[in-house]
Amino acid sequence: MQIDKNLDSAARKRLVALFDDGAYTEINSLSMEKDCLTSVVTAYGYVNGSLVYAYSQDKTVNSGAVGTVHAQKISKLYSLAAKTGRPVVGIHDSNGAFIDGTVDSLNAYGEMIGTAASVSGVVPQISVIAGVCAGSAVMLACSADFVIMTKDSELFVAPNGNGTAEAAMKTGTASVVCDDDISAIETVKELLRLIPENNLTSVPVYEYDDNPYSAGNKLSDIISNITDADSVTELYEGFGKASYTALATVSGSTVGIAATNKTEDRLTADDSSKIARFVRTCDAFGIPVITIVDTEGFDAEEESAGSVRNMTMLAGTYAEATTVKITLVSGKAYGPVFVALASKGTNSDLTFAWESAVISPLNPLAAVEFLWHDRLAGAENTAQKRNELAAEYISEYATAEKAAYRNGVDEIIAAEQTRAKIAEALEILSGKRVSGLPKKHNNFPL
């Protein structure tokens, strides 16, 4: 009977890398399965000085195969996390379940997924895919708030699927893809530094340095001007090409940043899904959301690909979120995108707009066709005349000042005031409390 622990296994080395000073305490260290120690190490220790629970699958034992006792150990960890309000980190590296013709492996995965679901939104959960994560295990791993993959890891239900980290990034399954185990663990530590320990604690606060002010109006300039130096961790980088999501700090306090202008493209179904998922995560743990709006809207050509459904999901996510919500309209905000991301009904506690912002129910060119078609008639150069009328329409109806007159925005600010105004807004809204109607959850499309 094998009872020796492989202290040099990759599973244990990953735990050493995760916990402060490499120190951790095992739980159920002598649990046996199939005449040997179980193929998972469950433990607790400190990360960044705070208590964290973690499990790490050990592929040197039965190829990391998951059985009943394996599942019980992980479920016990989730139970302890729920009782103490502490995060859980799961490090996945297993070829799958014990296959013995019985239903035991199905029950084992069901138990783990059930316990993980019971604490979802209560304590942070981070999955690290450090090797193979296959079959039913993907449902457990991907139920976490964040999924970190190494570039050579695999995540698939069926072996003939495309289970690469690159594919997982493109579909929005992976939050971050890292080069190796060490960089993946460092990303986990950074996320644990930024997010609260549970849904009842306040966001962390740290000492900080300001970034030097940049006069540019690119998204990178805006992000730099708002956030503290070296504080930004981008998430879902390869999913949704027009949108940007990241955790960062402003004046030392954690915030989530969602922006629509990573590229000049309109928002697609993927962009809507990406931002909605991110905002939902922030809301679960009371992380304030700063939304930067500069887009001509949603991609109408994608409606048949689920864009309308995902637009609705996005608007519903913002409307239901009770965390602090601050919006900056830095450029264009046309039609439904303003409704979903910046309007008082669905999103913002406070909406700021730069002096140059354009806020309109329609693209100004479309507005000209709809409102002033008669003025286009007979023009020698229709395109030139349309552009002239669009400029006139903007000055008449769609400036930030016009929106402020009608309470569409709360304040018009200069670009150089952005950081100070947002920091001040975060401070005054820090005591925000919202009580909604009694219900289990909304029923917007997912």
Short mmCIF file of C-alpha atoms in Angstrom, two decimals:
data_model
loop_
_atom_site.label_atom_id
_atom_site.label_comp_id
_atom_site.label_asym_id
_atom_site.label_seq_id
_atom_site.Cartn_x
_atom_site.Cartn_y
_atom_site.Cartn_z
CA MET A 1 0.00 0.00 0.00
CA GLN A 2 1.50 3.34 -1.11
CA ILE A 3 1.40 6.00 1.62
CA ASP A 4 4.44 8.14 0.85
CA LYS A 5 3.81 11.75 -0.17
CA ASN A 6 5.63 13.00 -3.21
CA LEU A 7 6.91 16.23 -1.72
CA ASP A 8 8.58 17.17 -5.01
CA SER A 9 5.44 16.86 -7.12
CA ALA A 10 4.35 19.75 -9.33
CA ALA A 11 1.13 19.94 -7.30
CA ARG A 12 3.01 20.76 -4.11
CA LYS A 13 5.47 23.08 -5.84
CA ARG A 14 2.52 25.11 -7.09
CA LEU A 15 1.22 25.45 -3.53
CA VAL A 16 4.66 26.47 -2.33
CA ALA A 17 4.70 29.18 -5.01
CA LEU A 18 1.22 30.36 -4.01
CA PHE A 19 1.51 30.67 -0.23
CA ASP A 20 3.61 33.24 1.61
CA ASP A 21 7.07 31.85 2.39
CA GLY A 22 5.97 28.57 0.77
CA ALA A 23 4.23 27.58 4.01
CA TYR A 24 0.88 25.79 4.07
CA THR A 25 -1.04 23.33 6.23
CA GLU A 26 -2.61 20.26 4.65
CA ILE A 27 -6.15 19.12 5.36
CA ASN A 28 -7.08 15.40 5.17
CA SER A 29 -3.50 14.62 4.22
CA LEU A 30 -3.87 10.89 4.85
CA SER A 31 -7.11 10.34 2.91
CA MET A 32 -6.85 7.22 0.76
CA GLU A 33 -8.41 6.22 -2.55
CA LYS A 34 -7.76 3.13 -4.68
CA ASP A 35 -5.14 1.89 -2.17
CA CYS A 36 -3.04 5.06 -2.26
CA LEU A 37 -3.17 8.68 -1.15
CA THR A 38 -5.73 10.80 -2.95
CA SER A 39 -4.61 12.64 -6.06
CA VAL A 40 -5.26 16.12 -4.68
CA VAL A 41 -3.55 18.18 -1.99
CA THR A 42 -5.92 20.39 -0.02
CA ALA A 43 -4.49 23.07 2.23
CA TYR A 44 -4.72 26.51 3.76
CA GLY A 45 -2.15 29.21 4.27
CA TYR A 46 -1.54 32.91 3.77
CA VAL A 47 -1.32 34.83 0.50
CA ASN A 48 -0.35 38.48 0.72
CA GLY A 49 -0.82 38.09 4.48
CA SER A 50 -4.45 36.90 4.24
CA LEU A 51 -5.87 33.41 4.77
CA VAL A 52 -6.63 31.48 1.57
CA TYR A 53 -7.76 27.90 0.93
CA ALA A 54 -6.32 26.01 -2.03
CA TYR A 55 -6.32 22.61 -3.66
CA SER A 56 -3.81 21.31 -6.17
CA GLN A 57 -4.37 18.14 -8.18
CA ASP A 58 -1.44 15.74 -8.19
CA LYS A 59 -0.92 14.05 -11.53
CA THR A 60 1.77 11.76 -10.08
CA VAL A 61 -0.96 9.86 -8.23
CA ASN A 62 -3.23 7.87 -10.54
CA SER A 63 -2.80 10.59 -13.21
CA GLY A 64 -4.69 12.93 -10.91
CA ALA A 65 -7.86 10.89 -11.37
CA VAL A 66 -10.89 12.21 -9.50
CA GLY A 67 -12.80 9.87 -7.25
CA THR A 68 -15.22 10.09 -4.36
CA VAL A 69 -12.64 10.86 -1.66
CA HIS A 70 -10.88 13.36 -3.93
CA ALA A 71 -14.21 15.18 -4.31
CA GLN A 72 -14.92 15.04 -0.59
CA LYS A 73 -11.60 16.72 0.19
CA ILE A 74 -12.30 19.57 -2.21
CA SER A 75 -15.87 19.94 -0.96
CA LYS A 76 -14.57 20.15 2.60
CA LEU A 77 -12.32 23.00 1.52
CA TYR A 78 -15.27 24.93 0.07
CA SER A 79 -17.22 24.31 3.27
CA LEU A 80 -14.42 25.79 5.38
CA ALA A 81 -14.16 28.76 3.01
CA ALA A 82 -17.88 29.43 3.39
CA LYS A 83 -17.69 29.30 7.18
CA THR A 84 -14.70 31.62 7.40
CA GLY A 85 -15.33 33.89 4.40
CA ARG A 86 -12.02 33.25 2.66
CA PRO A 87 -11.08 32.77 -1.01
CA VAL A 88 -10.53 29.41 -2.72
CA VAL A 89 -7.85 28.74 -5.32
CA GLY A 90 -8.17 25.53 -7.35
CA ILE A 91 -5.16 24.28 -9.33
CA HIS A 92 -6.29 21.82 -11.98
CA ASP A 93 -4.06 19.14 -13.51
CA SER A 94 -5.88 15.85 -14.02
CA ASN A 95 -6.72 13.54 -16.91
CA GLY A 96 -10.24 13.10 -15.55
CA ALA A 97 -12.26 10.79 -13.34
CA PHE A 98 -11.78 7.20 -12.27
CA ILE A 99 -13.61 5.17 -14.91
CA ASP A 100 -14.88 1.98 -13.29
CA GLY A 101 -18.32 1.71 -14.90
CA THR A 102 -20.16 3.10 -11.86
CA VAL A 103 -21.89 6.42 -11.29
CA ASP A 104 -19.45 7.33 -8.50
CA SER A 105 -17.35 9.70 -10.63
CA LEU A 106 -20.47 11.56 -11.77
CA ASN A 107 -21.59 11.96 -8.18
CA ALA A 108 -18.09 13.15 -7.26
CA TYR A 109 -18.11 15.95 -9.84
CA GLY A 110 -21.69 16.84 -8.93
CA GLU A 111 -20.71 17.22 -5.28
CA MET A 112 -17.78 19.51 -6.10
CA ILE A 113 -19.76 21.66 -8.52
CA GLY A 114 -22.59 21.93 -6.01
CA THR A 115 -20.37 23.10 -3.18
CA ALA A 116 -18.57 25.55 -5.45
CA ALA A 117 -21.92 26.95 -6.62
CA SER A 118 -23.11 27.37 -3.04
CA VAL A 119 -20.30 29.83 -2.28
CA SER A 120 -20.25 31.54 -5.69
CA GLY A 121 -20.59 35.27 -5.09
CA VAL A 122 -19.84 34.74 -1.39
CA VAL A 123 -16.08 34.12 -1.50
CA PRO A 124 -13.77 34.68 -4.47
CA GLN A 125 -12.87 31.58 -6.46
CA ILE A 126 -9.90 31.39 -8.82
CA SER A 127 -9.09 28.42 -11.03
CA VAL A 128 -5.62 27.77 -12.40
CA ILE A 129 -5.41 25.39 -15.35
CA ALA A 130 -1.82 24.21 -15.03
CA GLY A 131 -2.02 21.02 -17.09
CA VAL A 132 -5.04 19.11 -18.36
CA CYS A 133 -8.59 19.91 -17.26
CA ALA A 134 -10.92 17.50 -19.03
CA GLY A 135 -14.49 16.25 -19.10
CA SER A 136 -16.81 17.20 -16.26
CA ALA A 137 -13.92 18.95 -14.49
CA VAL A 138 -14.24 21.91 -16.86
CA MET A 139 -17.60 22.79 -15.28
CA LEU A 140 -15.97 22.99 -11.86
CA ALA A 141 -12.96 24.97 -13.07
CA CYS A 142 -14.99 27.40 -15.16
CA SER A 143 -17.50 28.11 -12.40
CA ALA A 144 -14.79 30.18 -10.69
CA ASP A 145 -14.79 33.97 -10.80
CA PHE A 146 -11.49 33.94 -12.71
CA VAL A 147 -9.86 31.23 -14.82
CA ILE A 148 -6.09 31.52 -15.27
CA MET A 149 -4.43 29.22 -17.82
CA THR A 150 -0.82 28.51 -18.69
CA LYS A 151 -0.16 28.72 -22.42
CA ASP A 152 0.54 24.99 -22.73
CA SER A 153 -2.43 23.82 -20.64
CA GLU A 154 -5.55 22.18 -22.03
CA LEU A 155 -9.23 22.66 -21.23
CA PHE A 156 -11.75 20.46 -23.02
CA VAL A 157 -14.85 18.34 -22.57
CA ALA A 158 -14.01 15.89 -25.37
CA PRO A 159 -10.42 15.06 -26.43
CA ASN A 160 -11.13 15.89 -30.07
CA GLY A 161 -12.09 19.47 -29.22
CA ASN A 162 -9.85 22.53 -29.46
CA GLY A 163 -8.80 22.79 -25.84
CA THR A 164 -5.85 25.15 -26.15
CA ALA A 165 -5.36 28.15 -23.92
CA GLU A 166 -5.47 30.36 -27.00
CA ALA A 167 -8.92 29.01 -27.90
CA ALA A 168 -10.13 29.49 -24.33
CA MET A 169 -8.97 33.10 -24.41
CA LYS A 170 -10.79 33.78 -27.69
CA THR A 171 -14.06 32.36 -26.34
CA GLY A 172 -13.86 34.28 -23.07
CA THR A 173 -13.39 31.14 -20.97
CA ALA A 174 -9.91 32.14 -19.78
CA SER A 175 -9.56 35.42 -17.92
CA VAL A 176 -5.78 35.49 -18.39
CA VAL A 177 -3.26 33.27 -20.20
CA CYS A 178 0.24 33.11 -18.70
CA ASP A 179 3.55 31.70 -19.88
CA ASP A 180 4.04 29.17 -17.08
CA ASP A 181 3.07 28.04 -13.57
CA ILE A 182 5.00 30.80 -11.83
CA SER A 183 3.48 33.64 -13.83
CA ALA A 184 0.02 32.09 -13.41
CA ILE A 185 0.47 31.94 -9.64
CA GLU A 186 1.73 35.54 -9.61
CA THR A 187 -1.44 36.58 -11.45
CA VAL A 188 -3.50 34.75 -8.82
CA LYS A 189 -1.68 36.64 -6.07
CA GLU A 190 -2.35 39.95 -7.80
CA LEU A 191 -6.05 39.17 -8.15
CA LEU A 192 -6.24 38.15 -4.49
CA ARG A 193 -4.57 41.44 -3.62
CA LEU A 194 -7.23 43.39 -5.50
CA ILE A 195 -10.47 41.63 -4.59
CA PRO A 196 -12.16 41.53 -1.17
CA GLU A 197 -11.92 38.39 0.95
CA ASN A 198 -15.69 37.87 0.68
CA ASN A 199 -18.90 39.61 -0.33
CA LEU A 200 -19.33 41.37 3.03
CA THR A 201 -15.90 42.97 3.34
CA SER A 202 -14.84 46.27 1.82
CA VAL A 203 -12.47 46.52 -1.10
CA PRO A 204 -8.78 46.54 -0.15
CA VAL A 205 -6.99 49.86 0.26
CA TYR A 206 -3.25 50.33 -0.36
CA GLU A 207 -0.66 53.04 -0.52
CA TYR A 208 -0.29 54.30 -4.06
CA ASP A 209 1.56 56.53 -6.52
CA ASP A 210 -0.13 58.61 -9.20
CA ASN A 211 0.64 58.04 -12.85
CA PRO A 212 2.04 61.10 -14.61
CA TYR A 213 -0.70 62.90 -16.57
CA SER A 214 -0.90 62.16 -20.30
CA ALA A 215 -2.62 64.63 -22.60
CA GLY A 216 -3.60 61.93 -25.11
CA ASN A 217 -7.15 60.69 -25.60
CA LYS A 218 -6.40 57.05 -26.43
CA LEU A 219 -7.86 54.45 -24.10
CA SER A 220 -4.41 53.68 -22.69
CA ASP A 221 -3.99 57.37 -21.81
CA ILE A 222 -7.39 57.53 -20.13
CA ILE A 223 -6.75 54.37 -18.11
CA SER A 224 -3.33 55.65 -17.04
CA ASN A 225 -4.74 59.03 -16.02
CA ILE A 226 -7.47 57.47 -13.89
CA THR A 227 -5.61 54.63 -12.17
CA ASP A 228 -2.70 54.38 -9.75
CA ALA A 229 0.75 53.52 -11.04
CA ASP A 230 1.38 49.83 -11.80
CA SER A 231 -2.05 48.78 -10.55
CA VAL A 232 -3.85 47.53 -13.68
CA THR A 233 -4.57 43.86 -14.41
CA GLU A 234 -6.40 43.42 -17.72
CA LEU A 235 -8.85 40.52 -17.99
CA TYR A 236 -10.32 38.74 -21.04
CA GLU A 237 -7.81 40.48 -23.29
CA GLY A 238 -8.41 38.21 -26.29
CA PHE A 239 -12.22 38.19 -26.10
CA GLY A 240 -14.40 41.00 -27.45
CA LYS A 241 -12.08 43.08 -29.60
CA ALA A 242 -13.75 46.48 -29.03
CA SER A 243 -14.05 46.29 -25.24
CA TYR A 244 -11.63 46.46 -22.33
CA THR A 245 -12.00 45.13 -18.79
CA ALA A 246 -9.52 45.35 -15.93
CA LEU A 247 -9.09 45.49 -12.18
CA ALA A 248 -7.00 48.35 -10.84
CA THR A 249 -6.79 50.82 -7.97
CA VAL A 250 -7.77 54.48 -7.79
CA SER A 251 -6.41 56.39 -4.80
CA GLY A 252 -5.38 53.03 -3.39
CA SER A 253 -8.84 51.38 -3.57
CA THR A 254 -9.81 48.58 -5.94
CA VAL A 255 -12.07 49.37 -8.90
CA GLY A 256 -13.23 47.58 -12.00
CA ILE A 257 -12.84 49.37 -15.32
CA ALA A 258 -15.02 48.57 -18.34
CA ALA A 259 -14.42 50.48 -21.55
CA THR A 260 -15.94 50.36 -25.03
CA ASN A 261 -13.14 51.86 -27.10
CA LYS A 262 -10.24 49.43 -27.13
CA THR A 263 -10.66 49.61 -30.90
CA GLU A 264 -12.88 51.74 -33.14
CA ASP A 265 -15.19 48.78 -33.85
CA ARG A 266 -18.78 48.72 -32.71
CA LEU A 267 -19.66 46.44 -29.80
CA THR A 268 -20.36 42.83 -30.74
CA ALA A 269 -22.16 40.05 -28.89
CA ASP A 270 -18.79 39.00 -27.46
CA ASP A 271 -18.13 42.53 -26.16
CA SER A 272 -21.53 42.63 -24.47
CA SER A 273 -20.96 39.22 -22.88
CA LYS A 274 -17.46 40.19 -21.75
CA ILE A 275 -18.49 43.42 -20.05
CA ALA A 276 -21.60 41.84 -18.49
CA ARG A 277 -19.57 38.98 -17.00
CA PHE A 278 -17.01 41.40 -15.63
CA VAL A 279 -19.57 43.77 -14.11
CA ARG A 280 -21.42 40.85 -12.54
CA THR A 281 -18.19 39.70 -10.87
CA CYS A 282 -17.44 43.20 -9.58
CA ASP A 283 -20.98 43.57 -8.28
CA ALA A 284 -20.83 40.26 -6.41
CA PHE A 285 -17.92 41.55 -4.32
CA GLY A 286 -18.86 45.21 -4.05
CA ILE A 287 -16.10 46.44 -6.36
CA PRO A 288 -16.98 49.86 -7.85
CA VAL A 289 -17.26 49.90 -11.64
CA ILE A 290 -15.94 52.77 -13.74
CA THR A 291 -17.35 52.63 -17.27
CA ILE A 292 -15.70 54.55 -20.09
CA VAL A 293 -18.00 55.11 -23.07
CA ASP A 294 -16.78 56.07 -26.53
CA THR A 295 -18.49 54.05 -29.25
CA GLU A 296 -20.95 54.45 -32.08
CA GLY A 297 -22.97 51.63 -30.59
CA PHE A 298 -23.72 47.98 -31.12
CA ASP A 299 -22.90 46.12 -34.31
CA ALA A 300 -26.25 45.89 -36.11
CA GLU A 301 -24.90 43.33 -38.58
CA GLU A 302 -24.41 40.90 -35.70
CA GLU A 303 -28.05 40.81 -34.59
CA SER A 304 -28.54 37.33 -36.02
CA ALA A 305 -25.46 36.15 -34.08
CA GLY A 306 -26.98 36.93 -30.71
CA SER A 307 -26.07 40.57 -30.39
CA VAL A 308 -29.58 41.64 -29.34
CA ARG A 309 -29.73 38.97 -26.65
CA ASN A 310 -26.33 39.92 -25.31
CA MET A 311 -27.15 43.64 -25.48
CA THR A 312 -30.15 42.92 -23.30
CA MET A 313 -28.02 40.86 -20.93
CA LEU A 314 -25.53 43.72 -20.69
CA ALA A 315 -28.20 46.33 -19.93
CA GLY A 316 -29.81 44.02 -17.39
CA THR A 317 -26.51 43.33 -15.66
CA TYR A 318 -25.85 47.04 -15.21
CA ALA A 319 -29.42 47.70 -14.09
CA GLU A 320 -29.32 44.95 -11.47
CA ALA A 321 -25.84 45.75 -10.15
CA THR A 322 -25.95 47.58 -6.82
CA THR A 323 -22.25 48.33 -6.51
CA VAL A 324 -20.97 51.88 -7.10
CA LYS A 325 -21.28 52.73 -10.82
CA ILE A 326 -19.54 55.76 -12.32
CA THR A 327 -19.57 56.55 -16.03
CA LEU A 328 -17.29 58.73 -18.11
CA VAL A 329 -18.47 59.60 -21.61
CA SER A 330 -15.14 60.40 -23.25
CA GLY A 331 -16.33 60.47 -26.87
CA LYS A 332 -19.32 59.10 -28.74
CA ALA A 333 -22.34 57.61 -26.96
CA TYR A 334 -25.10 56.83 -29.43
CA GLY A 335 -28.50 55.26 -28.89
CA PRO A 336 -28.85 51.93 -27.04
CA VAL A 337 -25.22 51.94 -25.87
CA PHE A 338 -25.86 55.10 -23.81
CA VAL A 339 -29.02 53.52 -22.40
CA ALA A 340 -27.17 50.34 -21.40
CA LEU A 341 -23.98 51.87 -20.03
CA ALA A 342 -24.56 55.46 -19.01
CA SER A 343 -28.22 56.21 -18.36
CA LYS A 344 -29.57 56.87 -14.90
CA GLY A 345 -32.08 54.03 -15.14
CA THR A 346 -29.68 51.21 -15.91
CA ASN A 347 -26.24 52.22 -14.84
CA SER A 348 -24.78 55.26 -13.37
CA ASP A 349 -24.79 56.77 -9.92
CA LEU A 350 -22.80 59.62 -11.45
CA THR A 351 -22.21 60.28 -15.14
CA PHE A 352 -19.43 62.61 -16.25
CA ALA A 353 -18.83 63.75 -19.82
CA TRP A 354 -15.86 65.41 -21.42
CA GLU A 355 -16.58 68.71 -23.10
CA SER A 356 -16.01 67.08 -26.50
CA ALA A 357 -18.46 64.19 -25.92
CA VAL A 358 -21.29 63.56 -28.39
CA ILE A 359 -24.46 62.05 -26.88
CA SER A 360 -27.26 61.28 -29.29
CA PRO A 361 -30.21 58.89 -29.69
CA LEU A 362 -28.95 58.23 -33.24
CA ASN A 363 -25.69 58.36 -35.10
CA PRO A 364 -25.64 62.01 -36.25
CA LEU A 365 -25.47 60.95 -39.90
CA ALA A 366 -28.55 58.80 -39.42
CA ALA A 367 -30.25 61.59 -37.50
CA VAL A 368 -29.78 63.91 -40.47
CA GLU A 369 -31.47 61.39 -42.77
CA PHE A 370 -34.33 60.97 -40.31
CA LEU A 371 -34.88 64.60 -39.26
CA TRP A 372 -33.55 66.73 -42.10
CA HIS A 373 -33.91 64.62 -45.21
CA ASP A 374 -35.60 67.52 -47.00
CA ARG A 375 -32.49 69.65 -46.49
CA LEU A 376 -30.41 67.04 -48.30
CA ALA A 377 -32.63 67.12 -51.36
CA GLY A 378 -31.00 68.74 -54.34
CA ALA A 379 -27.51 68.99 -52.79
CA GLU A 380 -24.77 68.96 -55.41
CA ASN A 381 -22.52 66.90 -53.12
CA THR A 382 -24.79 64.78 -50.94
CA ALA A 383 -22.02 63.29 -48.80
CA GLN A 384 -20.52 66.69 -48.07
CA LYS A 385 -23.91 68.18 -47.29
CA ARG A 386 -24.75 65.24 -45.00
CA ASN A 387 -21.53 65.77 -43.04
CA GLU A 388 -22.25 69.50 -42.73
CA LEU A 389 -25.74 68.81 -41.44
CA ALA A 390 -24.41 66.17 -39.02
CA ALA A 391 -22.03 68.77 -37.56
CA GLU A 392 -24.95 71.17 -37.24
CA TYR A 393 -27.08 68.47 -35.60
CA ILE A 394 -24.34 67.76 -33.05
CA SER A 395 -24.00 71.42 -32.10
CA GLU A 396 -27.79 71.82 -31.88
CA TYR A 397 -28.75 68.64 -30.05
CA ALA A 398 -25.90 66.25 -29.20
CA THR A 399 -23.19 68.11 -27.27
CA ALA A 400 -22.30 67.22 -23.71
CA GLU A 401 -23.70 70.60 -22.69
CA LYS A 402 -27.08 69.82 -24.28
CA ALA A 403 -27.15 66.46 -22.48
CA ALA A 404 -26.37 68.18 -19.19
CA TYR A 405 -29.27 70.62 -19.71
CA ARG A 406 -31.62 67.63 -19.76
CA ASN A 407 -29.94 65.77 -16.88
CA GLY A 408 -28.47 63.19 -19.24
CA VAL A 409 -25.10 63.72 -17.55
CA ASP A 410 -24.36 65.02 -14.08
CA GLU A 411 -21.31 67.13 -14.84
CA ILE A 412 -19.18 68.22 -17.75
CA ILE A 413 -15.48 67.98 -16.96
CA ALA A 414 -12.19 68.73 -18.69
CA ALA A 415 -10.02 65.72 -19.49
CA GLU A 416 -7.39 66.79 -16.98
CA GLN A 417 -10.02 66.77 -14.19
CA THR A 418 -10.98 63.15 -14.77
CA ARG A 419 -8.89 61.46 -12.09
CA ALA A 420 -9.79 63.96 -9.39
CA LYS A 421 -13.52 63.83 -10.21
CA ILE A 422 -13.65 60.04 -10.28
CA ALA A 423 -11.64 59.73 -7.05
CA GLU A 424 -13.99 62.18 -5.37
CA ALA A 425 -17.04 60.31 -6.70
CA LEU A 426 -15.68 57.01 -5.35
CA GLU A 427 -15.23 58.61 -1.95
CA ILE A 428 -18.71 60.09 -1.68
CA LEU A 429 -20.35 56.90 -2.96
CA SER A 430 -18.39 54.57 -0.70
CA GLY A 431 -21.33 54.30 1.69
CA LYS A 432 -23.85 53.40 -1.02
CA ARG A 433 -26.64 51.08 0.11
CA VAL A 434 -29.39 49.71 -2.12
CA SER A 435 -32.36 47.52 -1.22
CA GLY A 436 -34.31 46.02 -4.09
CA LEU A 437 -37.57 44.13 -4.37
CA PRO A 438 -37.48 40.62 -2.88
CA LYS A 439 -36.58 38.08 -5.58
CA LYS A 440 -34.11 35.30 -6.29
CA HIS A 441 -32.49 37.05 -9.28
CA ASN A 442 -33.48 38.78 -12.49
CA ASN A 443 -34.42 36.72 -15.52
CA PHE A 444 -32.66 38.58 -18.29
CA PRO A 445 -31.28 36.33 -21.08
CA LEU A 446 -27.86 34.77 -20.45
#
